[in-house]
């Protein structure tokens, strides 16, 4: 089955005959007839009643018609997804980047009213795959990426916050706690396969300070972090940003930092929109 056979069948159905279908598809009438006959042989059933005036779909042809239209639509969507468009860019990220990305997109859209800028929500691995496949023009990530087809454009350095219940002993101090302070209390985090970057960050900082990490219960999927901290007021955790929630205290600590970068393909040169988005993302962080 070939796309041109599907296209010719749809053209016959929509124009009401072989001659008009041929004119619409810019081919000869015999080409239309030949390709539809080949499709009929492959499927083992007649799709067009040639005895009818001009050509009319059989019952089998009518059954196939909506699927044929769907196949053509999927083909067009697939082509559009990987075809470069100077006025459209796609950013793959997660919700922790939404505020930064929104500000950058708004600034660029003010200068380019015709631009289409999409924000694709994806977990870390899928963000990388989206850039490699061309589904996304760039991805926002924390940490590093080791991939032969990609490179990192550094944007800023994130400083995650240390969070704990307002009843925690460290909540009374106004300074950012370090590993020596935190080592006395249990750390609650999601499992490493869900938050590998935070696990690596904590282990790196504590190892550098010569302090052992004291792990508490894992935060289970679907359980809000704030509730875990309130239910375990002696515990603490690391968050990418201050959630500003009642009963939760956050402190920034100089030891906890994560580089934020844009991931791009080696074989592509950022167009003007991508370049401006990267500039706005970087400048936006400096302004905050």
PDB file of C-alpha atoms in Angstrom:
ATOM      1  CA  UNK A   1       0.000   0.000   0.000  1.00  0.00           C
ATOM      2  CA  UNK A   2       1.421   3.366  -1.039  1.00  0.00           C
ATOM      3  CA  UNK A   3       0.416   6.860  -0.014  1.00  0.00           C
ATOM      4  CA  UNK A   4      -0.232   7.849  -3.645  1.00  0.00           C
ATOM      5  CA  UNK A   5      -2.726   4.979  -3.989  1.00  0.00           C
ATOM      6  CA  UNK A   6      -4.519   6.168  -0.860  1.00  0.00           C
ATOM      7  CA  UNK A   7      -4.439   9.755  -2.131  1.00  0.00           C
ATOM      8  CA  UNK A   8      -5.892   8.758  -5.511  1.00  0.00           C
ATOM      9  CA  UNK A   9      -8.687   6.778  -3.873  1.00  0.00           C
ATOM     10  CA  UNK A  10      -9.642   9.759  -1.693  1.00  0.00           C
ATOM     11  CA  UNK A  11      -9.523  12.028  -4.743  1.00  0.00           C
ATOM     12  CA  UNK A  12     -11.925   9.756  -6.661  1.00  0.00           C
ATOM     13  CA  UNK A  13     -14.306   9.720  -3.688  1.00  0.00           C
ATOM     14  CA  UNK A  14     -14.213  13.484  -3.201  1.00  0.00           C
ATOM     15  CA  UNK A  15     -14.352  14.547  -6.863  1.00  0.00           C
ATOM     16  CA  UNK A  16     -16.787  11.874  -8.042  1.00  0.00           C
ATOM     17  CA  UNK A  17     -14.755  10.340 -10.836  1.00  0.00           C
ATOM     18  CA  UNK A  18     -11.434   9.289 -12.313  1.00  0.00           C
ATOM     19  CA  UNK A  19     -11.076  12.238 -14.707  1.00  0.00           C
ATOM     20  CA  UNK A  20     -11.661  14.899 -12.068  1.00  0.00           C
ATOM     21  CA  UNK A  21      -9.411  13.025  -9.619  1.00  0.00           C
ATOM     22  CA  UNK A  22      -6.669  12.963 -12.254  1.00  0.00           C
ATOM     23  CA  UNK A  23      -6.975  16.725 -12.766  1.00  0.00           C
ATOM     24  CA  UNK A  24      -6.794  17.346  -9.025  1.00  0.00           C
ATOM     25  CA  UNK A  25      -3.729  15.146  -8.593  1.00  0.00           C
ATOM     26  CA  UNK A  26      -2.011  16.431 -11.790  1.00  0.00           C
ATOM     27  CA  UNK A  27      -1.644  12.933 -13.257  1.00  0.00           C
ATOM     28  CA  UNK A  28      -3.275  11.065 -16.109  1.00  0.00           C
ATOM     29  CA  UNK A  29      -6.583   9.261 -15.703  1.00  0.00           C
ATOM     30  CA  UNK A  30      -4.878   5.977 -16.576  1.00  0.00           C
ATOM     31  CA  UNK A  31      -2.376   6.529 -13.726  1.00  0.00           C
ATOM     32  CA  UNK A  32      -5.236   6.956 -11.268  1.00  0.00           C
ATOM     33  CA  UNK A  33      -6.957   3.818 -12.536  1.00  0.00           C
ATOM     34  CA  UNK A  34      -3.740   1.778 -12.564  1.00  0.00           C
ATOM     35  CA  UNK A  35      -2.761   2.663  -8.986  1.00  0.00           C
ATOM     36  CA  UNK A  36      -6.237   2.038  -7.563  1.00  0.00           C
ATOM     37  CA  UNK A  37      -6.343  -1.311  -9.381  1.00  0.00           C
ATOM     38  CA  UNK A  38      -2.998  -2.218  -7.786  1.00  0.00           C
ATOM     39  CA  UNK A  39      -4.415  -1.310  -4.352  1.00  0.00           C
ATOM     40  CA  UNK A  40      -7.492  -3.455  -5.021  1.00  0.00           C
ATOM     41  CA  UNK A  41      -5.318  -6.447  -5.940  1.00  0.00           C
ATOM     42  CA  UNK A  42      -3.283  -6.004  -2.749  1.00  0.00           C
ATOM     43  CA  UNK A  43      -6.398  -5.826  -0.566  1.00  0.00           C
ATOM     44  CA  UNK A  44      -8.261  -8.507  -2.492  1.00  0.00           C
ATOM     45  CA  UNK A  45     -11.423  -6.476  -2.934  1.00  0.00           C
ATOM     46  CA  UNK A  46     -12.947  -3.970  -5.331  1.00  0.00           C
ATOM     47  CA  UNK A  47     -12.857  -0.398  -4.052  1.00  0.00           C
ATOM     48  CA  UNK A  48     -14.359   1.523  -6.991  1.00  0.00           C
ATOM     49  CA  UNK A  49     -17.428   0.502  -9.023  1.00  0.00           C
ATOM     50  CA  UNK A  50     -16.255   1.259 -12.549  1.00  0.00           C
ATOM     51  CA  UNK A  51     -19.655   0.432 -14.015  1.00  0.00           C
ATOM     52  CA  UNK A  52     -21.114   3.462 -12.277  1.00  0.00           C
ATOM     53  CA  UNK A  53     -20.980   6.813 -14.066  1.00  0.00           C
ATOM     54  CA  UNK A  54     -17.586   8.395 -13.414  1.00  0.00           C
ATOM     55  CA  UNK A  55     -16.641   5.857 -10.775  1.00  0.00           C
ATOM     56  CA  UNK A  56     -18.205   5.348  -7.352  1.00  0.00           C
ATOM     57  CA  UNK A  57     -16.801   3.718  -4.238  1.00  0.00           C
ATOM     58  CA  UNK A  58     -18.018   0.237  -3.408  1.00  0.00           C
ATOM     59  CA  UNK A  59     -19.090  -0.688   0.107  1.00  0.00           C
ATOM     60  CA  UNK A  60     -15.488  -1.787   0.813  1.00  0.00           C
ATOM     61  CA  UNK A  61     -14.221   1.516  -0.564  1.00  0.00           C
ATOM     62  CA  UNK A  62     -16.578   3.453   1.716  1.00  0.00           C
ATOM     63  CA  UNK A  63     -15.321   1.464   4.711  1.00  0.00           C
ATOM     64  CA  UNK A  64     -11.706   2.195   3.757  1.00  0.00           C
ATOM     65  CA  UNK A  65     -12.278   5.911   3.041  1.00  0.00           C
ATOM     66  CA  UNK A  66     -12.125   7.305   6.637  1.00  0.00           C
ATOM     67  CA  UNK A  67      -8.984   5.271   7.327  1.00  0.00           C
ATOM     68  CA  UNK A  68      -7.445   6.540   4.104  1.00  0.00           C
ATOM     69  CA  UNK A  69      -8.115  10.137   5.115  1.00  0.00           C
ATOM     70  CA  UNK A  70      -6.626   9.474   8.540  1.00  0.00           C
ATOM     71  CA  UNK A  71      -3.481   7.970   6.997  1.00  0.00           C
ATOM     72  CA  UNK A  72      -3.004  11.030   4.785  1.00  0.00           C
ATOM     73  CA  UNK A  73      -3.518  13.320   7.755  1.00  0.00           C
ATOM     74  CA  UNK A  74      -0.931  11.409   9.795  1.00  0.00           C
ATOM     75  CA  UNK A  75       1.504  11.606   6.875  1.00  0.00           C
ATOM     76  CA  UNK A  76       1.065  15.383   6.680  1.00  0.00           C
ATOM     77  CA  UNK A  77       1.471  15.751  10.446  1.00  0.00           C
ATOM     78  CA  UNK A  78       4.656  13.644  10.396  1.00  0.00           C
ATOM     79  CA  UNK A  79       6.157  15.737   7.609  1.00  0.00           C
ATOM     80  CA  UNK A  80       5.215  18.995   9.341  1.00  0.00           C
ATOM     81  CA  UNK A  81       6.737  17.797  12.627  1.00  0.00           C
ATOM     82  CA  UNK A  82      10.215  17.435  11.158  1.00  0.00           C
ATOM     83  CA  UNK A  83      10.146  20.187   8.529  1.00  0.00           C
ATOM     84  CA  UNK A  84      12.086  23.284   9.623  1.00  0.00           C
ATOM     85  CA  UNK A  85       9.844  26.315  10.020  1.00  0.00           C
ATOM     86  CA  UNK A  86      11.569  29.643  10.660  1.00  0.00           C
ATOM     87  CA  UNK A  87       8.561  31.046  12.527  1.00  0.00           C
ATOM     88  CA  UNK A  88       7.985  28.074  14.825  1.00  0.00           C
ATOM     89  CA  UNK A  89      10.095  26.627  17.612  1.00  0.00           C
ATOM     90  CA  UNK A  90       9.396  23.897  20.124  1.00  0.00           C
ATOM     91  CA  UNK A  91      10.869  23.891  23.621  1.00  0.00           C
ATOM     92  CA  UNK A  92      10.925  20.612  25.567  1.00  0.00           C
ATOM     93  CA  UNK A  93      11.011  21.046  29.342  1.00  0.00           C
ATOM     94  CA  UNK A  94       9.179  20.166  32.519  1.00  0.00           C
ATOM     95  CA  UNK A  95       6.950  22.347  34.709  1.00  0.00           C
ATOM     96  CA  UNK A  96       9.851  23.552  36.863  1.00  0.00           C
ATOM     97  CA  UNK A  97      10.985  25.608  33.849  1.00  0.00           C
ATOM     98  CA  UNK A  98       7.531  26.964  32.997  1.00  0.00           C
ATOM     99  CA  UNK A  99       7.927  30.364  34.648  1.00  0.00           C
ATOM    100  CA  UNK A 100      11.338  31.066  33.070  1.00  0.00           C
ATOM    101  CA  UNK A 101      10.212  29.817  29.674  1.00  0.00           C
ATOM    102  CA  UNK A 102       6.980  31.826  29.745  1.00  0.00           C
ATOM    103  CA  UNK A 103       8.832  35.064  30.402  1.00  0.00           C
ATOM    104  CA  UNK A 104      11.298  34.365  27.571  1.00  0.00           C
ATOM    105  CA  UNK A 105       8.540  33.382  25.146  1.00  0.00           C
ATOM    106  CA  UNK A 106       6.502  36.496  25.970  1.00  0.00           C
ATOM    107  CA  UNK A 107       9.510  38.742  25.309  1.00  0.00           C
ATOM    108  CA  UNK A 108      10.260  37.086  21.954  1.00  0.00           C
ATOM    109  CA  UNK A 109       6.606  37.115  20.897  1.00  0.00           C
ATOM    110  CA  UNK A 110       6.508  40.882  21.450  1.00  0.00           C
ATOM    111  CA  UNK A 111       9.130  41.233  18.721  1.00  0.00           C
ATOM    112  CA  UNK A 112       7.820  38.417  16.482  1.00  0.00           C
ATOM    113  CA  UNK A 113       4.014  38.471  16.561  1.00  0.00           C
ATOM    114  CA  UNK A 114       3.820  35.844  13.802  1.00  0.00           C
ATOM    115  CA  UNK A 115       5.930  33.285  15.686  1.00  0.00           C
ATOM    116  CA  UNK A 116       4.586  30.004  17.055  1.00  0.00           C
ATOM    117  CA  UNK A 117       6.428  28.880  20.173  1.00  0.00           C
ATOM    118  CA  UNK A 118       5.344  25.573  21.695  1.00  0.00           C
ATOM    119  CA  UNK A 119       6.175  24.333  25.206  1.00  0.00           C
ATOM    120  CA  UNK A 120       6.342  20.526  25.276  1.00  0.00           C
ATOM    121  CA  UNK A 121       6.084  18.960  28.730  1.00  0.00           C
ATOM    122  CA  UNK A 122       8.353  15.914  28.880  1.00  0.00           C
ATOM    123  CA  UNK A 123      10.448  14.026  31.469  1.00  0.00           C
ATOM    124  CA  UNK A 124      14.239  14.214  31.172  1.00  0.00           C
ATOM    125  CA  UNK A 125      14.832  11.257  28.865  1.00  0.00           C
ATOM    126  CA  UNK A 126      12.011  12.168  26.509  1.00  0.00           C
ATOM    127  CA  UNK A 127      13.316  15.736  26.257  1.00  0.00           C
ATOM    128  CA  UNK A 128      16.653  14.420  24.998  1.00  0.00           C
ATOM    129  CA  UNK A 129      14.933  12.085  22.528  1.00  0.00           C
ATOM    130  CA  UNK A 130      12.758  14.943  21.256  1.00  0.00           C
ATOM    131  CA  UNK A 131      15.805  17.053  20.370  1.00  0.00           C
ATOM    132  CA  UNK A 132      17.583  14.117  18.713  1.00  0.00           C
ATOM    133  CA  UNK A 133      14.514  13.268  16.588  1.00  0.00           C
ATOM    134  CA  UNK A 134      13.803  16.887  15.653  1.00  0.00           C
ATOM    135  CA  UNK A 135      10.474  16.958  17.496  1.00  0.00           C
ATOM    136  CA  UNK A 136      11.891  19.786  19.634  1.00  0.00           C
ATOM    137  CA  UNK A 137      14.310  22.538  18.639  1.00  0.00           C
ATOM    138  CA  UNK A 138      15.802  22.693  22.121  1.00  0.00           C
ATOM    139  CA  UNK A 139      15.354  21.212  25.569  1.00  0.00           C
ATOM    140  CA  UNK A 140      15.930  22.740  28.992  1.00  0.00           C
ATOM    141  CA  UNK A 141      17.760  20.490  31.439  1.00  0.00           C
ATOM    142  CA  UNK A 142      19.623  20.584  34.708  1.00  0.00           C
ATOM    143  CA  UNK A 143      22.925  18.778  34.943  1.00  0.00           C
ATOM    144  CA  UNK A 144      24.788  17.284  32.003  1.00  0.00           C
ATOM    145  CA  UNK A 145      23.967  15.293  28.871  1.00  0.00           C
ATOM    146  CA  UNK A 146      26.377  12.856  27.225  1.00  0.00           C
ATOM    147  CA  UNK A 147      25.222  12.334  23.636  1.00  0.00           C
ATOM    148  CA  UNK A 148      27.274  12.440  20.436  1.00  0.00           C
ATOM    149  CA  UNK A 149      24.535  14.255  18.483  1.00  0.00           C
ATOM    150  CA  UNK A 150      23.913  16.984  21.073  1.00  0.00           C
ATOM    151  CA  UNK A 151      25.671  19.872  22.766  1.00  0.00           C
ATOM    152  CA  UNK A 152      24.861  22.049  25.775  1.00  0.00           C
ATOM    153  CA  UNK A 153      24.470  25.821  25.729  1.00  0.00           C
ATOM    154  CA  UNK A 154      24.861  26.916  29.401  1.00  0.00           C
ATOM    155  CA  UNK A 155      22.159  29.356  30.543  1.00  0.00           C
ATOM    156  CA  UNK A 156      22.410  29.831  34.292  1.00  0.00           C
ATOM    157  CA  UNK A 157      23.123  28.029  37.551  1.00  0.00           C
ATOM    158  CA  UNK A 158      20.133  26.988  39.633  1.00  0.00           C
ATOM    159  CA  UNK A 159      20.327  27.147  43.403  1.00  0.00           C
ATOM    160  CA  UNK A 160      17.761  24.681  44.736  1.00  0.00           C
ATOM    161  CA  UNK A 161      16.256  25.334  48.149  1.00  0.00           C
ATOM    162  CA  UNK A 162      16.474  23.267  51.300  1.00  0.00           C
ATOM    163  CA  UNK A 163      12.930  22.776  52.594  1.00  0.00           C
ATOM    164  CA  UNK A 164      11.574  21.579  55.913  1.00  0.00           C
ATOM    165  CA  UNK A 165       8.574  21.931  58.177  1.00  0.00           C
ATOM    166  CA  UNK A 166       8.211  25.185  60.115  1.00  0.00           C
ATOM    167  CA  UNK A 167       8.480  22.952  63.225  1.00  0.00           C
ATOM    168  CA  UNK A 168      11.931  21.731  62.205  1.00  0.00           C
ATOM    169  CA  UNK A 169      14.784  22.816  64.503  1.00  0.00           C
ATOM    170  CA  UNK A 170      16.604  24.457  61.549  1.00  0.00           C
ATOM    171  CA  UNK A 171      13.559  26.590  60.689  1.00  0.00           C
ATOM    172  CA  UNK A 172      14.484  29.019  63.467  1.00  0.00           C
ATOM    173  CA  UNK A 173      17.758  29.902  61.770  1.00  0.00           C
ATOM    174  CA  UNK A 174      17.731  32.504  59.034  1.00  0.00           C
ATOM    175  CA  UNK A 175      20.843  31.200  57.315  1.00  0.00           C
ATOM    176  CA  UNK A 176      21.090  28.494  54.699  1.00  0.00           C
ATOM    177  CA  UNK A 177      21.984  25.180  56.336  1.00  0.00           C
ATOM    178  CA  UNK A 178      25.020  23.231  55.137  1.00  0.00           C
ATOM    179  CA  UNK A 179      25.767  19.505  55.123  1.00  0.00           C
ATOM    180  CA  UNK A 180      27.013  19.570  58.740  1.00  0.00           C
ATOM    181  CA  UNK A 181      23.629  20.975  59.867  1.00  0.00           C
ATOM    182  CA  UNK A 182      21.513  18.734  57.650  1.00  0.00           C
ATOM    183  CA  UNK A 183      23.429  15.526  58.326  1.00  0.00           C
ATOM    184  CA  UNK A 184      21.710  15.189  61.695  1.00  0.00           C
ATOM    185  CA  UNK A 185      18.258  14.920  60.133  1.00  0.00           C
ATOM    186  CA  UNK A 186      16.639  12.455  57.680  1.00  0.00           C
ATOM    187  CA  UNK A 187      16.415  13.442  54.014  1.00  0.00           C
ATOM    188  CA  UNK A 188      13.190  12.600  52.186  1.00  0.00           C
ATOM    189  CA  UNK A 189      13.282  12.418  48.391  1.00  0.00           C
ATOM    190  CA  UNK A 190      11.457  10.543  45.642  1.00  0.00           C
ATOM    191  CA  UNK A 191      13.253   7.365  44.499  1.00  0.00           C
ATOM    192  CA  UNK A 192      16.509   7.931  42.610  1.00  0.00           C
ATOM    193  CA  UNK A 193      14.993   6.791  39.297  1.00  0.00           C
ATOM    194  CA  UNK A 194      12.516   9.672  39.570  1.00  0.00           C
ATOM    195  CA  UNK A 195      14.881  12.397  40.809  1.00  0.00           C
ATOM    196  CA  UNK A 196      18.365  11.205  39.942  1.00  0.00           C
ATOM    197  CA  UNK A 197      19.750  14.769  39.678  1.00  0.00           C
ATOM    198  CA  UNK A 198      18.743  15.707  43.222  1.00  0.00           C
ATOM    199  CA  UNK A 199      20.136  12.447  44.581  1.00  0.00           C
ATOM    200  CA  UNK A 200      23.452  13.030  42.819  1.00  0.00           C
ATOM    201  CA  UNK A 201      23.558  16.650  43.971  1.00  0.00           C
ATOM    202  CA  UNK A 202      23.045  15.728  47.627  1.00  0.00           C
ATOM    203  CA  UNK A 203      25.586  12.904  47.489  1.00  0.00           C
ATOM    204  CA  UNK A 204      28.169  15.137  45.823  1.00  0.00           C
ATOM    205  CA  UNK A 205      27.741  17.968  48.336  1.00  0.00           C
ATOM    206  CA  UNK A 206      27.777  15.673  51.370  1.00  0.00           C
ATOM    207  CA  UNK A 207      30.754  13.673  50.083  1.00  0.00           C
ATOM    208  CA  UNK A 208      32.714  16.880  49.541  1.00  0.00           C
ATOM    209  CA  UNK A 209      31.937  17.917  53.127  1.00  0.00           C
ATOM    210  CA  UNK A 210      32.803  14.481  54.543  1.00  0.00           C
ATOM    211  CA  UNK A 211      29.304  14.061  55.989  1.00  0.00           C
ATOM    212  CA  UNK A 212      27.088  10.989  55.632  1.00  0.00           C
ATOM    213  CA  UNK A 213      23.591  11.408  54.201  1.00  0.00           C
ATOM    214  CA  UNK A 214      20.901  10.183  56.554  1.00  0.00           C
ATOM    215  CA  UNK A 215      18.005   9.039  54.379  1.00  0.00           C
ATOM    216  CA  UNK A 216      14.421   8.955  55.607  1.00  0.00           C
ATOM    217  CA  UNK A 217      11.385   7.357  53.918  1.00  0.00           C
ATOM    218  CA  UNK A 218      11.059   7.860  50.176  1.00  0.00           C
ATOM    219  CA  UNK A 219       8.414  10.232  48.906  1.00  0.00           C
ATOM    220  CA  UNK A 220       5.943   8.025  47.088  1.00  0.00           C
ATOM    221  CA  UNK A 221       4.459   8.955  43.743  1.00  0.00           C
ATOM    222  CA  UNK A 222       1.360  11.084  44.115  1.00  0.00           C
ATOM    223  CA  UNK A 223       2.281  12.231  47.634  1.00  0.00           C
ATOM    224  CA  UNK A 224       2.866  16.020  47.828  1.00  0.00           C
ATOM    225  CA  UNK A 225       6.256  16.940  49.270  1.00  0.00           C
ATOM    226  CA  UNK A 226       4.705  19.467  51.675  1.00  0.00           C
ATOM    227  CA  UNK A 227       2.593  16.778  53.341  1.00  0.00           C
ATOM    228  CA  UNK A 228       5.611  14.496  53.728  1.00  0.00           C
ATOM    229  CA  UNK A 229       7.553  17.278  55.473  1.00  0.00           C
ATOM    230  CA  UNK A 230       4.660  18.138  57.762  1.00  0.00           C
ATOM    231  CA  UNK A 231       4.036  14.466  58.572  1.00  0.00           C
ATOM    232  CA  UNK A 232       7.769  14.028  59.284  1.00  0.00           C
ATOM    233  CA  UNK A 233       8.694  17.381  60.863  1.00  0.00           C
ATOM    234  CA  UNK A 234      12.233  16.204  61.666  1.00  0.00           C
ATOM    235  CA  UNK A 235      12.993  15.619  57.948  1.00  0.00           C
ATOM    236  CA  UNK A 236      14.170  17.885  55.120  1.00  0.00           C
ATOM    237  CA  UNK A 237      14.316  17.805  51.334  1.00  0.00           C
ATOM    238  CA  UNK A 238      15.663  19.619  48.274  1.00  0.00           C
ATOM    239  CA  UNK A 239      13.356  21.485  45.884  1.00  0.00           C
ATOM    240  CA  UNK A 240      14.093  23.309  42.645  1.00  0.00           C
ATOM    241  CA  UNK A 241      12.134  26.351  43.800  1.00  0.00           C
ATOM    242  CA  UNK A 242      10.432  27.806  46.858  1.00  0.00           C
ATOM    243  CA  UNK A 243       6.835  26.503  46.829  1.00  0.00           C
ATOM    244  CA  UNK A 244       5.625  29.279  49.223  1.00  0.00           C
ATOM    245  CA  UNK A 245       3.323  26.879  51.064  1.00  0.00           C
ATOM    246  CA  UNK A 246       1.991  27.304  54.609  1.00  0.00           C
ATOM    247  CA  UNK A 247       3.914  25.302  57.183  1.00  0.00           C
ATOM    248  CA  UNK A 248       6.974  24.951  54.911  1.00  0.00           C
ATOM    249  CA  UNK A 249      10.203  26.903  55.343  1.00  0.00           C
ATOM    250  CA  UNK A 250      12.781  27.150  52.556  1.00  0.00           C
ATOM    251  CA  UNK A 251      16.397  28.266  52.764  1.00  0.00           C
ATOM    252  CA  UNK A 252      18.953  28.668  50.000  1.00  0.00           C
ATOM    253  CA  UNK A 253      22.316  27.065  50.639  1.00  0.00           C
ATOM    254  CA  UNK A 254      25.400  27.986  48.614  1.00  0.00           C
ATOM    255  CA  UNK A 255      26.546  24.371  48.486  1.00  0.00           C
ATOM    256  CA  UNK A 256      23.556  23.187  46.429  1.00  0.00           C
ATOM    257  CA  UNK A 257      23.822  24.310  42.807  1.00  0.00           C
ATOM    258  CA  UNK A 258      22.843  22.802  39.445  1.00  0.00           C
ATOM    259  CA  UNK A 259      23.788  24.147  35.997  1.00  0.00           C
ATOM    260  CA  UNK A 260      20.855  24.778  33.662  1.00  0.00           C
ATOM    261  CA  UNK A 261      21.501  24.408  29.931  1.00  0.00           C
ATOM    262  CA  UNK A 262      19.734  24.289  26.611  1.00  0.00           C
ATOM    263  CA  UNK A 263      20.253  21.051  24.700  1.00  0.00           C
ATOM    264  CA  UNK A 264      20.631  21.455  20.932  1.00  0.00           C
ATOM    265  CA  UNK A 265      21.604  19.256  17.994  1.00  0.00           C
ATOM    266  CA  UNK A 266      25.166  19.360  16.701  1.00  0.00           C
ATOM    267  CA  UNK A 267      24.024  19.410  13.084  1.00  0.00           C
ATOM    268  CA  UNK A 268      21.689  22.405  13.402  1.00  0.00           C
ATOM    269  CA  UNK A 269      22.422  26.111  13.618  1.00  0.00           C
ATOM    270  CA  UNK A 270      19.972  27.938  15.918  1.00  0.00           C
ATOM    271  CA  UNK A 271      17.716  30.214  13.871  1.00  0.00           C
ATOM    272  CA  UNK A 272      16.907  33.754  15.004  1.00  0.00           C
ATOM    273  CA  UNK A 273      13.958  32.734  17.169  1.00  0.00           C
ATOM    274  CA  UNK A 274      15.931  30.028  18.973  1.00  0.00           C
ATOM    275  CA  UNK A 275      18.851  32.409  19.496  1.00  0.00           C
ATOM    276  CA  UNK A 276      16.549  35.065  20.958  1.00  0.00           C
ATOM    277  CA  UNK A 277      14.834  32.534  23.239  1.00  0.00           C
ATOM    278  CA  UNK A 278      18.232  31.445  24.580  1.00  0.00           C
ATOM    279  CA  UNK A 279      19.248  35.072  25.173  1.00  0.00           C
ATOM    280  CA  UNK A 280      15.990  35.866  26.979  1.00  0.00           C
ATOM    281  CA  UNK A 281      16.263  32.759  29.142  1.00  0.00           C
ATOM    282  CA  UNK A 282      19.786  33.668  30.189  1.00  0.00           C
ATOM    283  CA  UNK A 283      19.053  37.382  30.700  1.00  0.00           C
ATOM    284  CA  UNK A 284      15.825  36.606  32.536  1.00  0.00           C
ATOM    285  CA  UNK A 285      17.698  34.615  35.159  1.00  0.00           C
ATOM    286  CA  UNK A 286      20.196  37.453  35.652  1.00  0.00           C
ATOM    287  CA  UNK A 287      17.337  39.918  36.209  1.00  0.00           C
ATOM    288  CA  UNK A 288      15.750  37.818  38.940  1.00  0.00           C
TER     289      UNK A 288
END
